[in-house]
mmCIF file of C-alpha atoms in Angstrom:
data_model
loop_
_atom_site.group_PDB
_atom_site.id
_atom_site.type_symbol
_atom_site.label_atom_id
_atom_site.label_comp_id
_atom_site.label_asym_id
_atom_site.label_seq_id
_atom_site.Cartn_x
_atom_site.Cartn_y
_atom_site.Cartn_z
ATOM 1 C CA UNK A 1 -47.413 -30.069 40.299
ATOM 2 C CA UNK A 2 -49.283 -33.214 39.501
ATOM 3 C CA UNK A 3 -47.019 -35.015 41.749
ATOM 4 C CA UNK A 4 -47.296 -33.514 45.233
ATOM 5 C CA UNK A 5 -44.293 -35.329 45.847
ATOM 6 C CA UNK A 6 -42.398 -33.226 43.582
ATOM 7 C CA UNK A 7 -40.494 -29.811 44.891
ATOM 8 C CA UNK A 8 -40.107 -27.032 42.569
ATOM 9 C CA UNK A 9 -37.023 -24.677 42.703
ATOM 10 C CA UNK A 10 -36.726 -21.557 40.209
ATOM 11 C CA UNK A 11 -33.949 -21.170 38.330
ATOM 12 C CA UNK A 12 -33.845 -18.348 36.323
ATOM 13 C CA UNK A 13 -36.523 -15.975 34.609
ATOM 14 C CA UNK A 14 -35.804 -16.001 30.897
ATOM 15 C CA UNK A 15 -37.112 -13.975 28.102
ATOM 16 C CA UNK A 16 -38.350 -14.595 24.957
ATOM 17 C CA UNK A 17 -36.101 -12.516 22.020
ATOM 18 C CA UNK A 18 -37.325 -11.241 18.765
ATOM 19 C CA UNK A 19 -34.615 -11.860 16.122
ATOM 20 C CA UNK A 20 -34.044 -12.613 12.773
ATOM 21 C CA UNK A 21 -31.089 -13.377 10.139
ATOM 22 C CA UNK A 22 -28.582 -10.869 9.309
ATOM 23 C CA UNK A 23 -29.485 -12.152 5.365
ATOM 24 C CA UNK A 24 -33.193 -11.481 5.646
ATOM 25 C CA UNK A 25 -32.592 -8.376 7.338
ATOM 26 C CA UNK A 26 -30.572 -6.904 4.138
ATOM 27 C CA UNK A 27 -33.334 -8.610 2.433
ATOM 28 C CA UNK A 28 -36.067 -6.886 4.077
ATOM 29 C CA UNK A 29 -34.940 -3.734 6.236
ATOM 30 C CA UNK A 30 -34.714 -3.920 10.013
ATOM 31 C CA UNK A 31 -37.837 -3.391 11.895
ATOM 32 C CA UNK A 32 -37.218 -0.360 14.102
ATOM 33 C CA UNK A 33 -41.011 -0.403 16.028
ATOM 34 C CA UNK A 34 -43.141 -3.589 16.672
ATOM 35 C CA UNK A 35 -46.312 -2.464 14.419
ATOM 36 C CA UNK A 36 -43.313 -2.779 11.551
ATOM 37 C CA UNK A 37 -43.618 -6.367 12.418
ATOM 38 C CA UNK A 38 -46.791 -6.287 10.333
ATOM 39 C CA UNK A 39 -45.184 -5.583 7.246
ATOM 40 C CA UNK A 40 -42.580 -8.335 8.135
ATOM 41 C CA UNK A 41 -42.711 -12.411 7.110
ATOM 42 C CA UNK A 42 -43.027 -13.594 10.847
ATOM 43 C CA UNK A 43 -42.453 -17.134 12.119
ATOM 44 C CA UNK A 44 -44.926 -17.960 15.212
ATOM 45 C CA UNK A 45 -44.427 -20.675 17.604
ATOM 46 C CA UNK A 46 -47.687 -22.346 17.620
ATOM 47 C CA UNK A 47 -47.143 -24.434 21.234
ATOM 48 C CA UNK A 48 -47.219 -20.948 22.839
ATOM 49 C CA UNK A 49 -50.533 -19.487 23.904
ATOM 50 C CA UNK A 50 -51.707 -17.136 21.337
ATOM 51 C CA UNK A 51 -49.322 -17.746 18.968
ATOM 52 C CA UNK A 52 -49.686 -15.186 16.384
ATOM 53 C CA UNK A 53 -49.701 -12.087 19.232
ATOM 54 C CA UNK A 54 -46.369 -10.621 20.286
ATOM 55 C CA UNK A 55 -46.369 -8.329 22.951
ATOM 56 C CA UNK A 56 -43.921 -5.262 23.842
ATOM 57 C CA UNK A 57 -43.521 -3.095 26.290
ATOM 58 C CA UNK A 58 -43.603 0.623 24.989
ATOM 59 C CA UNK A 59 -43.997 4.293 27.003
ATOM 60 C CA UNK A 60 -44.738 1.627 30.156
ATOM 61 C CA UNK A 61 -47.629 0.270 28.805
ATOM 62 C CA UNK A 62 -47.992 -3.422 27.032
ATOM 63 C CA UNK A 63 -48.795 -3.421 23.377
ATOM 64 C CA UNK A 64 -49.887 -6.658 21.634
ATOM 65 C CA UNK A 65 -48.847 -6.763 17.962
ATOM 66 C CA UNK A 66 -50.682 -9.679 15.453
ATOM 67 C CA UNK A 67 -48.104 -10.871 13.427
ATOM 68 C CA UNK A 68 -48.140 -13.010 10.309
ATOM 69 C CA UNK A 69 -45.893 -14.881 7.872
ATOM 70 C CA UNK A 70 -45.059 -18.051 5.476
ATOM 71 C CA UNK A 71 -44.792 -20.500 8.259
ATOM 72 C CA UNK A 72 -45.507 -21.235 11.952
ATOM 73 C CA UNK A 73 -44.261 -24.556 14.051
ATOM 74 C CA UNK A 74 -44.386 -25.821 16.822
ATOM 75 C CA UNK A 75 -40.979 -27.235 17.109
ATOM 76 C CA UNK A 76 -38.711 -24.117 17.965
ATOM 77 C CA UNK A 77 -36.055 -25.890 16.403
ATOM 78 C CA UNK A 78 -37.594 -25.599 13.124
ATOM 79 C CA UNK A 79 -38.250 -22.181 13.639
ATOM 80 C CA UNK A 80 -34.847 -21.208 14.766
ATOM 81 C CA UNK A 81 -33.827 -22.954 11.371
ATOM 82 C CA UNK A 82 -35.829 -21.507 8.949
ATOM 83 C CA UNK A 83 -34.825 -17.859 10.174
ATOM 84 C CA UNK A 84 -31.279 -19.158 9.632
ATOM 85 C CA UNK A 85 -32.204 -19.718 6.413
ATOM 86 C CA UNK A 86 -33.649 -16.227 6.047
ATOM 87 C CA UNK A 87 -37.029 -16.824 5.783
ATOM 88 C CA UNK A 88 -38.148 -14.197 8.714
ATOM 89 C CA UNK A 89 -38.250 -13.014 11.720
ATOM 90 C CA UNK A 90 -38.683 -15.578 15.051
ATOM 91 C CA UNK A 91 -39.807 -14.244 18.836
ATOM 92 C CA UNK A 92 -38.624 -17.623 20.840
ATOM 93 C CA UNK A 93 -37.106 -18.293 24.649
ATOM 94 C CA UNK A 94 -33.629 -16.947 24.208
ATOM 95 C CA UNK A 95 -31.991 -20.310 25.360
ATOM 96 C CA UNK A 96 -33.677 -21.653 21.701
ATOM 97 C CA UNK A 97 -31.836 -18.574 20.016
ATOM 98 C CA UNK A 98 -28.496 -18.412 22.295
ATOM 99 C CA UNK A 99 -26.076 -20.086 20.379
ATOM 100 C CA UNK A 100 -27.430 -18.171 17.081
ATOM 101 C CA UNK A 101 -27.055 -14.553 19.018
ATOM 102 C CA UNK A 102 -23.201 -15.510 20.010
ATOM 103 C CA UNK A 103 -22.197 -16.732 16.413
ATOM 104 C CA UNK A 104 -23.984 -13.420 14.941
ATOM 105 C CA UNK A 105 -26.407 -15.894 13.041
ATOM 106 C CA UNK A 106 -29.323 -14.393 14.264
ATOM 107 C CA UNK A 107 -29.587 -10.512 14.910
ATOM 108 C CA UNK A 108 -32.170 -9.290 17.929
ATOM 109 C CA UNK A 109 -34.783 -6.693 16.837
ATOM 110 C CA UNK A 110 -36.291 -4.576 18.952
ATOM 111 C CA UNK A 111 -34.472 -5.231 22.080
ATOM 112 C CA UNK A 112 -35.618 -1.853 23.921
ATOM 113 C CA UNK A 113 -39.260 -2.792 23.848
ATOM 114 C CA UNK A 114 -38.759 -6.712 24.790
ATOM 115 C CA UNK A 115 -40.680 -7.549 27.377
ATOM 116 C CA UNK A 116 -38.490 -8.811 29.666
ATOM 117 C CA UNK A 117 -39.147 -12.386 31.808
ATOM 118 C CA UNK A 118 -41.993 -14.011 32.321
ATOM 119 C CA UNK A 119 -40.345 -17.414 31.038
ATOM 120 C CA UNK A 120 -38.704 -19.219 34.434
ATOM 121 C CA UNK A 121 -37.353 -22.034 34.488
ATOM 122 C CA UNK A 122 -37.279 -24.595 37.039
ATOM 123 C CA UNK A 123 -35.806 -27.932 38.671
ATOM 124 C CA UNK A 124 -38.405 -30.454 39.420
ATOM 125 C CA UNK A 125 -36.507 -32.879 42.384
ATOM 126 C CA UNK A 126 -38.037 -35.129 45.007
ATOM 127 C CA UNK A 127 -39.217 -33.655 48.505
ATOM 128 C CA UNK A 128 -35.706 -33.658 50.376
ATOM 129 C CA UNK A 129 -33.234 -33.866 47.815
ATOM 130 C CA UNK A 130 -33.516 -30.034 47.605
ATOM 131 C CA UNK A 131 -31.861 -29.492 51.428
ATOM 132 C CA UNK A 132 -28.537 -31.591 49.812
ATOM 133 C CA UNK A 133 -25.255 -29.777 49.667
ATOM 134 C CA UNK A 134 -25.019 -31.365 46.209
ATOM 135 C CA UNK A 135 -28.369 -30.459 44.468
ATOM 136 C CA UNK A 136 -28.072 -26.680 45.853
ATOM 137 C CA UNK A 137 -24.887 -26.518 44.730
ATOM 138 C CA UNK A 138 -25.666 -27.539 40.952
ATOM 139 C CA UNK A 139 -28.809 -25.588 40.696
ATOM 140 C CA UNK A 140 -26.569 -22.203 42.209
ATOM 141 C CA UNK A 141 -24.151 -23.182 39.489
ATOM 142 C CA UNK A 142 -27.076 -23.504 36.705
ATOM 143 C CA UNK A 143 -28.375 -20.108 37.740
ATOM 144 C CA UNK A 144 -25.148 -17.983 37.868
ATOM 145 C CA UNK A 145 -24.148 -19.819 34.603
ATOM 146 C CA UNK A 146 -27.745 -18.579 32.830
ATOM 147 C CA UNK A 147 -27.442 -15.470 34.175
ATOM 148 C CA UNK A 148 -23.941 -14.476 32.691
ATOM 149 C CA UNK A 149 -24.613 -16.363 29.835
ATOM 150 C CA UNK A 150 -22.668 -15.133 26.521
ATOM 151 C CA UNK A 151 -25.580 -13.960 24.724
ATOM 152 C CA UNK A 152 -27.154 -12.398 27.900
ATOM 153 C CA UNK A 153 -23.641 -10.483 27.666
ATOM 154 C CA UNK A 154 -23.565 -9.593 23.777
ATOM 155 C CA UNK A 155 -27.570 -8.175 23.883
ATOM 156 C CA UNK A 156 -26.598 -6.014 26.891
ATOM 157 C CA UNK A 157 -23.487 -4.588 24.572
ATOM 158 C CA UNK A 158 -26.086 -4.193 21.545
ATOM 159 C CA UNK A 159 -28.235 -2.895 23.131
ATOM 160 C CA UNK A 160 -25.968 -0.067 24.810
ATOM 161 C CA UNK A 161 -24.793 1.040 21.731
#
């Protein structure tokens, strides 16, 4: 922190999800192994570090896949919008995708190779607010809440069957 004044307190670890419309799927057939993802109009997010390089996590090991497609952003909002629209396949932070994944808008793809965390997300506060009753309160409600969130819930029931 630039601010030394500033406490940090993890939330939650979130993951970023590979998905894509259920339109462009029928379109284009459903990716079944990330090196598919070649063959596959993919939308990178351009604020993220290496933007163009998804990685997976297959046999235990982490594979790096370059991906390509029509269009890249860096506004995930865009991105989630254009694979609305069926224009390909997305990898974002799965509270950018959430609301998508409950409505069925959005499909996740390869969920059994997802690298899982690596995304936290924190509560910046001043130096002794984070002892208050209050403050530990809300950010033990924000974490239980993420955790058990509805499309945490629906991926865990895709995935299982």
């Amino acid at each position: 922190l630039q601010d030394s004044s500033m406490v940090a307190c993890k939330i939650i670890d979130l993951s970023q999800l590979v998905c894509a419309s259920p339109a462009y799927l029928a379109r284009k057939g459903r990716p079944v192994r990330p090196e598919e993802l070649r063959q596959h109009a993919c939308l990178p997010l351009t604020s993220m570090p290496e933007p163009d390089t998804w990685q997976f996590r297959e046999d235990g090991a982490v594979t790096e896949i370059k991906v390509a497609g029509p269009v890249s952003a860096d506004s995930s909002d865009v991105l989630v919008r254009l694979a609305l629209e069926g224009l390909g396949i997305v990898r974002l932070g799965e509270l950018a995708v959430a609301g998508a994944l409950v409505s069925g808008t959005l499909v996740p793809l390869l969920q059994d190779v997802q690298v899982q965390g690596g995304y936290p997300l924190w509560a910046l506060m001043p130096a002794g607010r984070q002892r208050s009753p209050k403050v530990k309160a809300f950010l033990d409600f924000l974490g239980n809440s993420l955790g058990r969130a509805p499309w945490r819930a629906k991926l865990a029931r895709a995935a299982s069957t």
